[in-house]
Amino acid sequence: MATMQSRAFIDTPLAKWQTQFQEMTDEQYHIAAADLAEETVVPEYVDRIMSETIPQDQDCSNMLRLGLLQSSDYIEFENRTTMMDLYPSGVLNGYAEVTTFDMATNVFNGTKLLTTAAGAFLPTTSSQVYASDTMMILASVSYDLVPGTNQHSPYTYLFGFSLTPDRSVPAAMATVPGYILNTFSLDHHDGHIRVATTIPELFSNPTPISIGVSNPFMQRTQVQNISNQLYILEIPDDIDPTSNETAQMTQVGVLEGLGHEGESIFAVRFLDALAFVVTFRQTDPFYTIDLSDPTNPTIMGELQIPGFSNYLHPINDEQTLVLGVGQDVNPETGRNLGLQISLFDVSDLTAPKQVTKYVVNEGGSSYSSAQNNHLAFRYLKESRVLILPVSLYDRSRGEVGNFDGFFTFDITDTTVTPRFNISHVQSSDMWSYCWYPATLPQRSMVFSGNLVTTKGHSILSHSLAEGTKNWELDLDTNNTKGCSLYFPFMIR
């Protein structure tokens, strides 16, 4: 993923403060800037883009065509009227490249590693990536002006690449209103792309209103309500992965009205013809959705419970039991009460149940990075053991009682039971100001019955069966290259 330097190579050379434009009228400047853009600025920029993005032995046939992302006419999209300009609010803000190569190539015997590349220009400098066996989706969010207002609302641009054993090719694209939460908001199933989005609440810019002479105040008018929806897009079935054509996905189904007033999407999980969606503001509606008919996605059931889940994970082959990792919440105030592990029974889609929950409520603030990063989550299906990184911090405790490490749990069809905890640091040592600034990713791995965990500044190995420590590696021993707080937010 690369940032396009459009400002440096287009904005700056054509800016009116440039010496050659300073003495001109506006009309003269517009004419002169247009001539300069046509003669040198744009051609040089295009040449630079081509030289930096296209391999010498390939052409641009594997790049998504910019013509699909612009129009000479205004396009009606529901209640939206917009024109996708190439610059500055359009697609020349980022460039993503997908490189394909054969991992079985033995480069050590002199065999050349052959690669192919495909790419797409994006409306932003970042994107979410989703991939199935045959399709990869880049999802990039940009903001368009809401008609009749001075506010911009997000739209998600979906760029689909067909995946074959030897290359990836731009295949189809689409645009849907709203922003996605993460990769789990996307799914590819049976020739369709499913995507769940949130359209945010928007208000007009503040305008002053005077009550008398000495009591002015600012007024903001709501111009857009928050809403959550699930779109189903059909991928054309006549896509030829060997051709250079990029098609448009077609919206065939939409489910609107997910969540109650003021709620946004907190978790999504697609499982074949099913979807589970969590929305939240102060309580947690957990929705079960039937997607068997792509043209008619249907809410089958809703469970209203305190708290919320950020990550949902099926734990049995029948997909009738789902673990949720999130936070317990006071339903009256909306205040987080601690890390919550929920077990849902979705065997009856019309009546989902929270079978049980376990809350790390030991005072202070408890949190797991698995809430927002599924790579930190570990569930061992055969032994039915859940492993989560956990951080527990309470300033009022001082140097006693805080925790940073991992919790392990036994999971049954009806219970979540703690097994043993792994501490990666002594609570009193957290208050040292000389920790190295970088930290390890929060991960767990199991090898031959031993659980290896990485977190903070150490790597530990424990017996999964007994919970006894095998060994420990402290990467901060004799640290002389940094002096930082253990938790960035710690205050004495």
CSV table of C-alpha atoms in Angstrom, one decimal:
chain,number,residue,atom,x,y,z
A,1,MET,CA,0.0,0.0,0.0
A,2,ALA,CA,1.5,3.3,-1.1
A,3,THR,CA,0.4,6.9,-0.6
A,4,MET,CA,0.0,8.9,-3.8
A,5,GLN,CA,2.0,12.2,-3.6
A,6,SER,CA,-0.6,14.1,-5.6
A,7,ARG,CA,-0.2,17.3,-3.5
A,8,ALA,CA,3.5,17.5,-4.1
A,9,PHE,CA,3.3,16.7,-7.9
A,10,ILE,CA,0.0,18.4,-8.9
A,11,ASP,CA,-1.1,20.8,-6.2
A,12,THR,CA,2.2,22.6,-5.6
A,13,PRO,CA,3.3,23.2,-9.3
A,14,LEU,CA,-0.2,24.6,-10.1
A,15,ALA,CA,-0.6,26.7,-6.9
A,16,LYS,CA,-1.4,30.3,-7.5
A,17,TRP,CA,1.4,31.4,-5.2
A,18,GLN,CA,3.9,30.1,-7.7
A,19,THR,CA,6.0,33.0,-9.2
A,20,GLN,CA,4.7,32.7,-12.7
A,21,PHE,CA,1.0,33.1,-11.5
A,22,GLN,CA,1.3,35.8,-8.9
A,23,GLU,CA,0.7,38.8,-11.2
A,24,MET,CA,-2.2,37.2,-13.1
A,25,THR,CA,-6.0,37.7,-12.7
A,26,ASP,CA,-8.1,34.7,-11.8
A,27,GLU,CA,-9.1,34.2,-15.4
A,28,GLN,CA,-5.5,34.4,-16.6
A,29,TYR,CA,-4.4,32.0,-13.8
A,30,HIS,CA,-7.0,29.4,-14.7
A,31,ILE,CA,-6.0,29.4,-18.3
A,32,ALA,CA,-2.2,29.3,-17.6
A,33,ALA,CA,-2.6,26.6,-14.9
A,34,ALA,CA,-4.7,24.4,-17.3
A,35,ASP,CA,-2.1,24.8,-20.0
A,36,LEU,CA,0.8,23.9,-17.6
A,37,ALA,CA,-1.1,20.9,-16.3
A,38,GLU,CA,-1.8,19.6,-19.8
A,39,GLU,CA,1.7,20.2,-21.2
A,40,THR,CA,4.0,19.1,-18.3
A,41,VAL,CA,2.5,18.5,-14.9
A,42,VAL,CA,0.0,15.8,-15.6
A,43,PRO,CA,2.1,13.9,-18.2
A,44,GLU,CA,5.1,13.9,-15.9
A,45,TYR,CA,3.0,12.7,-13.0
A,46,VAL,CA,1.5,9.9,-15.1
A,47,ASP,CA,5.0,8.9,-16.3
A,48,ARG,CA,6.1,8.8,-12.7
A,49,ILE,CA,3.2,6.7,-11.5
A,50,MET,CA,3.7,4.2,-14.4
A,51,SER,CA,7.4,3.9,-13.8
A,52,GLU,CA,6.9,3.3,-10.0
A,53,THR,CA,3.9,0.9,-10.2
A,54,ILE,CA,4.3,-1.2,-13.4
A,55,PRO,CA,7.1,-3.7,-13.5
A,56,GLN,CA,9.4,-3.3,-16.5
A,57,ASP,CA,8.3,-6.6,-18.1
A,58,GLN,CA,4.6,-6.0,-17.6
A,59,ASP,CA,1.9,-3.6,-18.7
A,60,CYS,CA,-1.1,-2.0,-17.0
A,61,SER,CA,-3.6,-4.6,-18.0
A,62,ASN,CA,-3.7,-5.9,-14.4
A,63,MET,CA,-4.7,-2.5,-12.9
A,64,LEU,CA,-8.2,-1.6,-12.2
A,65,ARG,CA,-9.3,1.0,-14.7
A,66,LEU,CA,-9.8,4.5,-13.4
A,67,GLY,CA,-12.7,5.0,-15.8
A,68,LEU,CA,-14.8,2.8,-13.5
A,69,LEU,CA,-14.4,5.3,-10.7
A,70,GLN,CA,-15.4,8.5,-12.5
A,71,SER,CA,-18.3,9.8,-14.5
A,72,SER,CA,-18.9,12.8,-16.7
A,73,ASP,CA,-22.4,12.9,-15.4
A,74,TYR,CA,-23.9,13.1,-11.9
A,75,ILE,CA,-24.9,9.6,-10.6
A,76,GLU,CA,-27.9,9.0,-8.4
A,77,PHE,CA,-27.3,6.5,-5.6
A,78,GLU,CA,-30.3,6.3,-3.4
A,79,ASN,CA,-30.4,9.8,-1.7
A,80,ARG,CA,-26.9,10.6,-2.8
A,81,THR,CA,-25.8,12.8,-5.8
A,82,THR,CA,-22.2,12.9,-6.4
A,83,MET,CA,-19.5,12.8,-9.1
A,84,MET,CA,-16.4,10.7,-8.5
A,85,ASP,CA,-13.6,13.1,-9.5
A,86,LEU,CA,-10.1,11.7,-10.1
A,87,TYR,CA,-8.5,14.4,-8.0
A,88,PRO,CA,-8.4,15.7,-5.3
A,89,SER,CA,-11.4,14.0,-3.5
A,90,GLY,CA,-11.3,10.8,-5.6
A,91,VAL,CA,-9.2,7.8,-6.3
A,92,LEU,CA,-5.6,9.2,-6.7
A,93,ASN,CA,-4.9,9.1,-2.9
A,94,GLY,CA,-3.5,5.6,-2.6
A,95,TYR,CA,-2.3,2.7,-4.6
A,96,ALA,CA,-2.5,-0.9,-3.5
A,97,GLU,CA,-0.6,-3.7,-5.3
A,98,VAL,CA,-1.2,-7.4,-5.1
A,99,THR,CA,1.9,-9.6,-5.9
A,100,THR,CA,1.5,-13.2,-6.8
A,101,PHE,CA,4.4,-15.8,-6.7
A,102,ASP,CA,4.9,-19.5,-6.3
A,103,MET,CA,6.0,-20.3,-2.7
A,104,ALA,CA,7.2,-23.7,-3.8
A,105,THR,CA,9.9,-22.1,-6.0
A,106,ASN,CA,13.4,-23.2,-4.7
A,107,VAL,CA,15.4,-20.0,-5.1
A,108,PHE,CA,18.3,-21.5,-3.3
A,109,ASN,CA,19.2,-23.7,-6.4
A,110,GLY,CA,19.2,-20.7,-8.7
A,111,THR,CA,15.6,-20.8,-9.9
A,112,LYS,CA,14.2,-17.3,-10.6
A,113,LEU,CA,11.2,-16.3,-8.5
A,114,LEU,CA,8.6,-15.2,-11.0
A,115,THR,CA,6.0,-12.7,-9.9
A,116,THR,CA,2.9,-11.0,-11.3
A,117,ALA,CA,1.3,-7.9,-10.0
A,118,ALA,CA,-2.1,-6.4,-10.0
A,119,GLY,CA,-3.1,-3.0,-8.6
A,120,ALA,CA,-5.8,-0.5,-7.9
A,121,PHE,CA,-5.9,3.2,-7.2
A,122,LEU,CA,-7.8,3.9,-4.0
A,123,PRO,CA,-9.7,6.9,-2.5
A,124,THR,CA,-7.7,6.7,0.7
A,125,THR,CA,-4.2,5.7,1.9
A,126,SER,CA,-5.4,2.6,3.8
A,127,SER,CA,-7.7,-0.3,3.3
A,128,GLN,CA,-9.1,-3.5,4.8
A,129,VAL,CA,-8.3,-6.8,3.1
A,130,TYR,CA,-10.6,-9.8,2.9
A,131,ALA,CA,-9.7,-13.0,0.9
A,132,SER,CA,-11.4,-16.3,0.1
A,133,ASP,CA,-10.0,-19.1,-2.0
A,134,THR,CA,-11.0,-17.4,-5.3
A,135,MET,CA,-11.5,-13.7,-4.5
A,136,MET,CA,-9.7,-10.9,-2.6
A,137,ILE,CA,-11.5,-7.7,-1.7
A,138,LEU,CA,-9.8,-4.4,-0.9
A,139,ALA,CA,-12.3,-2.2,1.0
A,140,SER,CA,-11.4,1.5,1.2
A,141,VAL,CA,-13.4,4.3,2.8
A,142,SER,CA,-13.8,7.8,1.3
A,143,TYR,CA,-16.0,10.7,2.2
A,144,ASP,CA,-18.5,12.4,-0.2
A,145,LEU,CA,-20.5,15.6,0.4
A,146,VAL,CA,-24.1,15.0,1.6
A,147,PRO,CA,-26.4,16.9,-0.8
A,148,GLY,CA,-27.7,20.1,0.6
A,149,THR,CA,-25.3,20.1,3.6
A,150,ASN,CA,-21.7,21.1,4.4
A,151,GLN,CA,-21.0,17.6,5.8
A,152,HIS,CA,-19.3,14.6,4.3
A,153,SER,CA,-20.5,11.0,4.8
A,154,PRO,CA,-18.4,7.8,4.4
A,155,TYR,CA,-18.7,5.4,1.5
A,156,THR,CA,-16.9,2.1,1.2
A,157,TYR,CA,-15.3,1.3,-2.2
A,158,LEU,CA,-14.9,-2.4,-2.8
A,159,PHE,CA,-12.2,-3.6,-5.3
A,160,GLY,CA,-12.4,-7.3,-6.1
A,161,PHE,CA,-9.5,-9.3,-7.5
A,162,SER,CA,-10.0,-12.8,-8.9
A,163,LEU,CA,-7.4,-15.2,-7.6
A,164,THR,CA,-5.9,-18.0,-9.7
A,165,PRO,CA,-2.9,-20.2,-9.0
A,166,ASP,CA,-0.6,-18.0,-10.9
A,167,ARG,CA,-1.9,-14.4,-10.7
A,168,SER,CA,-4.5,-12.0,-9.4
A,169,VAL,CA,-6.7,-9.9,-11.7
A,170,PRO,CA,-9.0,-6.9,-11.1
A,171,ALA,CA,-12.4,-8.5,-11.6
A,172,ALA,CA,-15.3,-6.3,-10.1
A,173,MET,CA,-15.9,-3.3,-8.0
A,174,ALA,CA,-18.8,-1.6,-6.1
A,175,THR,CA,-19.6,1.3,-3.8
A,176,VAL,CA,-21.9,1.1,-0.7
A,177,PRO,CA,-22.9,3.8,1.8
A,178,GLY,CA,-21.2,3.8,5.2
A,179,TYR,CA,-18.0,2.5,6.7
A,180,ILE,CA,-17.0,-1.1,7.6
A,181,LEU,CA,-15.9,-2.0,11.1
A,182,ASN,CA,-13.1,-4.5,10.1
A,183,THR,CA,-12.4,-7.4,7.8
A,184,PHE,CA,-15.2,-9.5,9.4
A,185,SER,CA,-17.6,-7.0,7.9
A,186,LEU,CA,-16.9,-8.5,4.5
A,187,ASP,CA,-17.6,-11.9,3.1
A,188,HIS,CA,-17.5,-13.8,-0.2
A,189,HIS,CA,-20.0,-16.6,-0.6
A,190,ASP,CA,-21.6,-18.4,-3.6
A,191,GLY,CA,-20.9,-15.6,-6.1
A,192,HIS,CA,-21.9,-12.7,-3.8
A,193,ILE,CA,-20.1,-10.2,-1.6
A,194,ARG,CA,-21.8,-9.5,1.7
A,195,VAL,CA,-20.8,-6.3,3.5
A,196,ALA,CA,-22.2,-4.7,6.8
A,197,THR,CA,-21.7,-0.9,7.2
A,198,THR,CA,-22.6,1.9,9.6
A,199,ILE,CA,-23.7,5.3,8.3
A,200,PRO,CA,-22.8,7.8,11.0
A,201,GLU,CA,-24.9,10.5,12.6
A,202,LEU,CA,-24.1,13.9,11.1
A,203,PHE,CA,-24.7,17.5,12.2
A,204,SER,CA,-24.4,20.8,10.3
A,205,ASN,CA,-21.5,23.1,11.2
A,206,PRO,CA,-22.4,25.3,14.3
A,207,THR,CA,-24.2,28.5,13.5
A,208,PRO,CA,-24.5,31.4,16.0
A,209,ILE,CA,-27.9,32.3,17.3
A,210,SER,CA,-28.4,35.3,19.6
A,211,ILE,CA,-30.7,35.4,22.5
A,212,GLY,CA,-30.7,39.1,23.4
A,213,VAL,CA,-27.4,40.8,22.9
A,214,SER,CA,-25.2,39.2,25.4
A,215,ASN,CA,-26.2,35.6,25.2
A,216,PRO,CA,-25.2,34.1,21.9
A,217,PHE,CA,-25.0,30.3,21.5
A,218,MET,CA,-24.2,27.9,18.7
A,219,GLN,CA,-26.9,25.7,17.1
A,220,ARG,CA,-26.2,22.5,15.1
A,221,THR,CA,-28.9,20.8,13.0
A,222,GLN,CA,-28.9,17.0,12.5
A,223,VAL,CA,-28.6,16.3,8.8
A,224,GLN,CA,-28.2,12.5,9.0
A,225,ASN,CA,-29.3,9.7,11.5
A,226,ILE,CA,-27.0,6.9,12.4
A,227,SER,CA,-28.0,3.6,10.7
A,228,ASN,CA,-26.6,0.1,10.1
A,229,GLN,CA,-27.2,-2.1,7.1
A,230,LEU,CA,-26.1,-5.2,5.3
A,231,TYR,CA,-25.7,-5.2,1.5
A,232,ILE,CA,-25.5,-8.2,-0.7
A,233,LEU,CA,-23.7,-7.6,-4.1
A,234,GLU,CA,-23.7,-10.1,-7.0
A,235,ILE,CA,-20.4,-10.7,-8.8
A,236,PRO,CA,-21.0,-11.1,-12.6
A,237,ASP,CA,-20.9,-14.8,-13.4
A,238,ASP,CA,-19.2,-14.2,-16.7
A,239,ILE,CA,-16.0,-12.8,-15.4
A,240,ASP,CA,-13.0,-14.1,-17.3
A,241,PRO,CA,-10.0,-14.0,-14.9
A,242,THR,CA,-7.7,-14.0,-18.0
A,243,SER,CA,-9.3,-10.9,-19.5
A,244,ASN,CA,-8.4,-7.3,-18.8
A,245,GLU,CA,-12.0,-6.2,-18.1
A,246,THR,CA,-13.3,-5.1,-14.7
A,247,ALA,CA,-17.0,-5.4,-14.1
A,248,GLN,CA,-19.4,-3.7,-11.7
A,249,MET,CA,-21.0,-5.7,-8.9
A,250,THR,CA,-24.8,-5.4,-8.7
A,251,GLN,CA,-26.7,-4.9,-5.5
A,252,VAL,CA,-29.3,-7.6,-5.2
A,253,GLY,CA,-30.3,-7.4,-1.6
A,254,VAL,CA,-30.1,-5.1,1.4
A,255,LEU,CA,-31.1,-5.4,5.1
A,256,GLU,CA,-31.7,-2.1,6.8
A,257,GLY,CA,-32.6,-1.1,10.3
A,258,LEU,CA,-30.1,-3.1,12.2
A,259,GLY,CA,-29.7,-1.8,15.8
A,260,HIS,CA,-31.8,0.5,17.9
A,261,GLU,CA,-31.6,4.3,17.9
A,262,GLY,CA,-28.1,5.7,18.2
A,263,GLU,CA,-26.4,2.2,17.9
A,264,SER,CA,-23.5,1.3,15.6
A,265,ILE,CA,-22.1,-2.1,14.6
A,266,PHE,CA,-19.6,-3.5,17.1
A,267,ALA,CA,-19.1,-7.1,15.7
A,268,VAL,CA,-20.0,-9.1,12.6
A,269,ARG,CA,-19.5,-12.7,11.7
A,270,PHE,CA,-20.6,-14.4,8.4
A,271,LEU,CA,-21.0,-18.2,8.4
A,272,ASP,CA,-22.1,-19.5,5.0
A,273,ALA,CA,-25.8,-18.6,4.7
A,274,LEU,CA,-25.9,-17.0,8.2
A,275,ALA,CA,-24.7,-13.7,9.7
A,276,PHE,CA,-24.4,-12.6,13.3
A,277,VAL,CA,-24.3,-8.8,14.0
A,278,VAL,CA,-23.8,-7.0,17.3
A,279,THR,CA,-24.8,-3.3,17.6
A,280,PHE,CA,-24.3,-1.3,20.8
A,281,ARG,CA,-24.9,2.0,22.5
A,282,GLN,CA,-25.8,1.0,26.1
A,283,THR,CA,-27.2,-2.5,25.6
A,284,ASP,CA,-26.2,-5.2,23.1
A,285,PRO,CA,-28.7,-6.4,20.5
A,286,PHE,CA,-27.3,-9.7,19.1
A,287,TYR,CA,-28.9,-10.4,15.7
A,288,THR,CA,-29.2,-13.7,13.8
A,289,ILE,CA,-29.7,-13.2,10.1
A,290,ASP,CA,-30.7,-15.6,7.3
A,291,LEU,CA,-28.8,-15.0,4.1
A,292,SER,CA,-30.0,-18.1,2.2
A,293,ASP,CA,-31.9,-15.9,-0.3
A,294,PRO,CA,-29.4,-13.2,-1.4
A,295,THR,CA,-32.3,-11.0,-2.6
A,296,ASN,CA,-34.0,-11.1,0.8
A,297,PRO,CA,-31.7,-11.1,3.8
A,298,THR,CA,-33.9,-11.5,6.9
A,299,ILE,CA,-33.5,-10.9,10.6
A,300,MET,CA,-34.5,-14.2,12.3
A,301,GLY,CA,-33.9,-13.3,16.0
A,302,GLU,CA,-32.7,-10.7,18.3
A,303,LEU,CA,-31.2,-11.0,21.8
A,304,GLN,CA,-31.1,-7.9,24.0
A,305,ILE,CA,-28.4,-8.1,26.8
A,306,PRO,CA,-26.2,-5.8,28.7
A,307,GLY,CA,-22.7,-5.2,27.3
A,308,PHE,CA,-21.4,-6.0,23.9
A,309,SER,CA,-19.1,-8.3,21.9
A,310,ASN,CA,-16.3,-7.1,19.6
A,311,TYR,CA,-15.3,-10.5,18.3
A,312,LEU,CA,-17.5,-13.5,17.5
A,313,HIS,CA,-16.1,-17.0,17.0
A,314,PRO,CA,-18.0,-20.3,16.2
A,315,ILE,CA,-16.8,-23.2,18.3
A,316,ASN,CA,-18.6,-26.3,16.9
A,317,ASP,CA,-19.0,-27.9,13.5
A,318,GLU,CA,-22.8,-27.3,13.6
A,319,GLN,CA,-22.2,-23.6,14.1
A,320,THR,CA,-24.7,-23.5,16.9
A,321,LEU,CA,-22.4,-22.3,19.6
A,322,VAL,CA,-20.6,-18.9,19.3
A,323,LEU,CA,-18.1,-17.3,21.7
A,324,GLY,CA,-18.2,-13.5,22.1
A,325,VAL,CA,-15.3,-11.4,23.5
A,326,GLY,CA,-16.2,-7.9,24.5
A,327,GLN,CA,-17.1,-5.8,27.6
A,328,ASP,CA,-19.8,-6.1,30.3
A,329,VAL,CA,-21.5,-2.7,30.6
A,330,ASN,CA,-23.7,-1.0,33.1
A,331,PRO,CA,-27.0,-0.7,31.1
A,332,GLU,CA,-28.0,2.5,32.9
A,333,THR,CA,-24.8,4.5,32.4
A,334,GLY,CA,-23.1,2.7,29.5
A,335,ARG,CA,-19.9,2.4,31.6
A,336,ASN,CA,-17.6,-0.6,30.9
A,337,LEU,CA,-17.4,-3.0,33.8
A,338,GLY,CA,-14.8,-5.4,32.6
A,339,LEU,CA,-13.8,-8.0,30.0
A,340,GLN,CA,-16.7,-10.3,29.2
A,341,ILE,CA,-16.6,-13.7,27.5
A,342,SER,CA,-20.1,-14.7,26.4
A,343,LEU,CA,-21.4,-18.1,25.1
A,344,PHE,CA,-24.3,-17.9,22.7
A,345,ASP,CA,-26.6,-20.8,21.6
A,346,VAL,CA,-27.9,-20.1,18.1
A,347,SER,CA,-29.3,-23.5,17.4
A,348,ASP,CA,-32.7,-21.8,17.1
A,349,LEU,CA,-32.1,-18.7,14.9
A,350,THR,CA,-35.5,-17.2,16.0
A,351,ALA,CA,-34.5,-17.4,19.7
A,352,PRO,CA,-30.8,-16.9,20.3
A,353,LYS,CA,-29.7,-17.3,23.9
A,354,GLN,CA,-26.7,-16.2,26.0
A,355,VAL,CA,-26.1,-19.5,27.8
A,356,THR,CA,-23.5,-18.0,30.1
A,357,LYS,CA,-20.9,-15.3,30.5
A,358,TYR,CA,-17.7,-14.7,32.5
A,359,VAL,CA,-16.7,-11.2,33.5
A,360,VAL,CA,-13.1,-10.3,34.5
A,361,ASN,CA,-14.5,-7.9,37.1
A,362,GLU,CA,-11.7,-7.6,39.7
A,363,GLY,CA,-11.9,-3.8,40.0
A,364,GLY,CA,-10.2,-1.4,37.6
A,365,SER,CA,-10.3,-1.7,33.8
A,366,SER,CA,-9.9,-5.1,32.2
A,367,TYR,CA,-9.4,-5.5,28.5
A,368,SER,CA,-8.3,-8.0,25.9
A,369,SER,CA,-6.6,-7.1,22.6
A,370,ALA,CA,-8.6,-10.1,21.1
A,371,GLN,CA,-11.6,-7.7,21.2
A,372,ASN,CA,-10.1,-5.9,18.2
A,373,ASN,CA,-7.5,-8.2,16.8
A,374,HIS,CA,-8.6,-11.8,16.1
A,375,LEU,CA,-4.9,-12.9,15.8
A,376,ALA,CA,-4.7,-12.5,19.6
A,377,PHE,CA,-7.6,-14.9,20.1
A,378,ARG,CA,-6.9,-18.7,20.5
A,379,TYR,CA,-9.5,-21.4,20.8
A,380,LEU,CA,-8.4,-25.1,20.8
A,381,LYS,CA,-11.3,-27.0,19.4
A,382,GLU,CA,-10.2,-30.5,20.4
A,383,SER,CA,-9.4,-29.7,24.0
A,384,ARG,CA,-12.1,-26.9,24.2
A,385,VAL,CA,-9.7,-24.4,25.8
A,386,LEU,CA,-9.9,-20.6,25.2
A,387,ILE,CA,-6.7,-18.5,25.6
A,388,LEU,CA,-6.9,-14.7,25.8
A,389,PRO,CA,-4.5,-11.9,26.5
A,390,VAL,CA,-5.7,-9.8,29.4
A,391,SER,CA,-4.7,-6.5,30.8
A,392,LEU,CA,-6.0,-5.3,34.2
A,393,TYR,CA,-5.0,-1.8,35.4
A,394,ASP,CA,-6.4,0.3,38.3
A,395,ARG,CA,-4.4,3.4,39.2
A,396,SER,CA,-5.8,3.4,42.7
A,397,ARG,CA,-4.1,0.1,43.4
A,398,GLY,CA,-0.7,1.6,43.1
A,399,GLU,CA,2.0,-1.0,42.7
A,400,VAL,CA,-0.2,-4.0,43.8
A,401,GLY,CA,-2.9,-6.0,42.0
A,402,ASN,CA,-2.5,-5.0,38.4
A,403,PHE,CA,-2.0,-7.7,35.8
A,404,ASP,CA,-0.7,-8.1,32.2
A,405,GLY,CA,-0.7,-11.6,30.7
A,406,PHE,CA,-3.1,-14.4,29.6
A,407,PHE,CA,-6.2,-16.1,31.0
A,408,THR,CA,-7.1,-19.6,30.0
A,409,PHE,CA,-10.7,-21.1,30.2
A,410,ASP,CA,-12.4,-24.4,29.8
A,411,ILE,CA,-15.4,-24.2,27.5
A,412,THR,CA,-18.4,-26.5,27.5
A,413,ASP,CA,-21.8,-26.2,25.8
A,414,THR,CA,-23.0,-24.3,28.9
A,415,THR,CA,-20.0,-23.0,30.9
A,416,VAL,CA,-17.0,-20.8,30.7
A,417,THR,CA,-14.6,-21.8,33.6
A,418,PRO,CA,-11.2,-20.2,34.4
A,419,ARG,CA,-8.3,-22.6,34.3
A,420,PHE,CA,-5.1,-20.7,35.1
A,421,ASN,CA,-3.5,-17.3,34.4
A,422,ILE,CA,-0.1,-16.4,33.0
A,423,SER,CA,1.5,-13.2,34.3
A,424,HIS,CA,4.0,-11.6,32.0
A,425,VAL,CA,5.1,-9.0,34.6
A,426,GLN,CA,5.0,-8.4,38.3
A,427,SER,CA,2.5,-5.7,39.2
A,428,SER,CA,5.2,-3.7,41.2
A,429,ASP,CA,7.6,-3.8,38.2
A,430,MET,CA,5.0,-2.1,36.0
A,431,TRP,CA,5.9,1.2,37.7
A,432,SER,CA,9.4,1.2,36.5
A,433,TYR,CA,10.0,4.0,34.0
A,434,CYS,CA,12.7,2.1,32.1
A,435,TRP,CA,10.9,-0.3,29.8
A,436,TYR,CA,12.0,-0.5,26.2
A,437,PRO,CA,9.5,1.5,24.1
A,438,ALA,CA,8.6,-1.4,21.7
A,439,THR,CA,6.4,-4.3,22.8
A,440,LEU,CA,5.8,-7.8,21.5
A,441,PRO,CA,2.5,-8.7,19.7
A,442,GLN,CA,0.0,-10.4,22.0
A,443,ARG,CA,-0.1,-14.0,20.7
A,444,SER,CA,-0.4,-17.5,22.0
A,445,MET,CA,0.8,-20.8,20.4
A,446,VAL,CA,0.6,-24.4,21.4
A,447,PHE,CA,3.4,-26.9,20.7
A,448,SER,CA,3.3,-30.5,21.9
A,449,GLY,CA,1.1,-29.7,24.9
A,450,ASN,CA,3.0,-26.6,25.8
A,451,LEU,CA,1.5,-23.1,25.6
A,452,VAL,CA,3.9,-20.3,24.5
A,453,THR,CA,2.7,-16.7,25.0
A,454,THR,CA,4.2,-13.4,23.9
A,455,LYS,CA,3.2,-10.1,25.4
A,456,GLY,CA,4.8,-6.9,26.6
A,457,HIS,CA,8.5,-7.6,27.0
A,458,SER,CA,8.6,-11.4,27.6
A,459,ILE,CA,8.0,-14.8,26.1
A,460,LEU,CA,6.8,-17.6,28.4
A,461,SER,CA,6.2,-21.4,28.0
A,462,HIS,CA,3.7,-23.3,30.3
A,463,SER,CA,2.3,-26.8,30.4
A,464,LEU,CA,-1.2,-26.5,29.0
A,465,ALA,CA,-2.4,-29.4,31.1
A,466,GLU,CA,-0.9,-28.3,34.4
A,467,GLY,CA,-0.3,-24.6,34.1
A,468,THR,CA,3.3,-24.9,35.4
A,469,LYS,CA,6.0,-22.8,33.9
A,470,ASN,CA,8.6,-24.4,31.6
A,471,TRP,CA,10.8,-21.3,30.9
A,472,GLU,CA,10.7,-17.6,30.5
A,473,LEU,CA,12.6,-15.1,28.3
A,474,ASP,CA,12.7,-11.5,29.4
A,475,LEU,CA,13.7,-9.3,26.5
A,476,ASP,CA,14.1,-6.3,28.6
A,477,THR,CA,17.0,-7.7,30.7
A,478,ASN,CA,19.8,-5.2,30.9
A,479,ASN,CA,17.8,-2.8,28.8
A,480,THR,CA,19.8,0.4,28.1
A,481,LYS,CA,18.1,1.7,24.9
A,482,GLY,CA,14.8,3.1,26.2
A,483,CYS,CA,13.0,4.3,29.3
A,484,SER,CA,9.2,4.2,28.9
A,485,LEU,CA,6.2,3.4,31.0
A,486,TYR,CA,5.0,-0.2,30.9
A,487,PHE,CA,1.4,0.9,29.9
A,488,PRO,CA,1.5,4.3,28.0
A,489,PHE,CA,-1.5,5.5,30.0
A,490,MET,CA,0.0,4.8,33.5
A,491,ILE,CA,0.0,7.8,35.8
A,492,ARG,CA,1.5,7.8,39.3
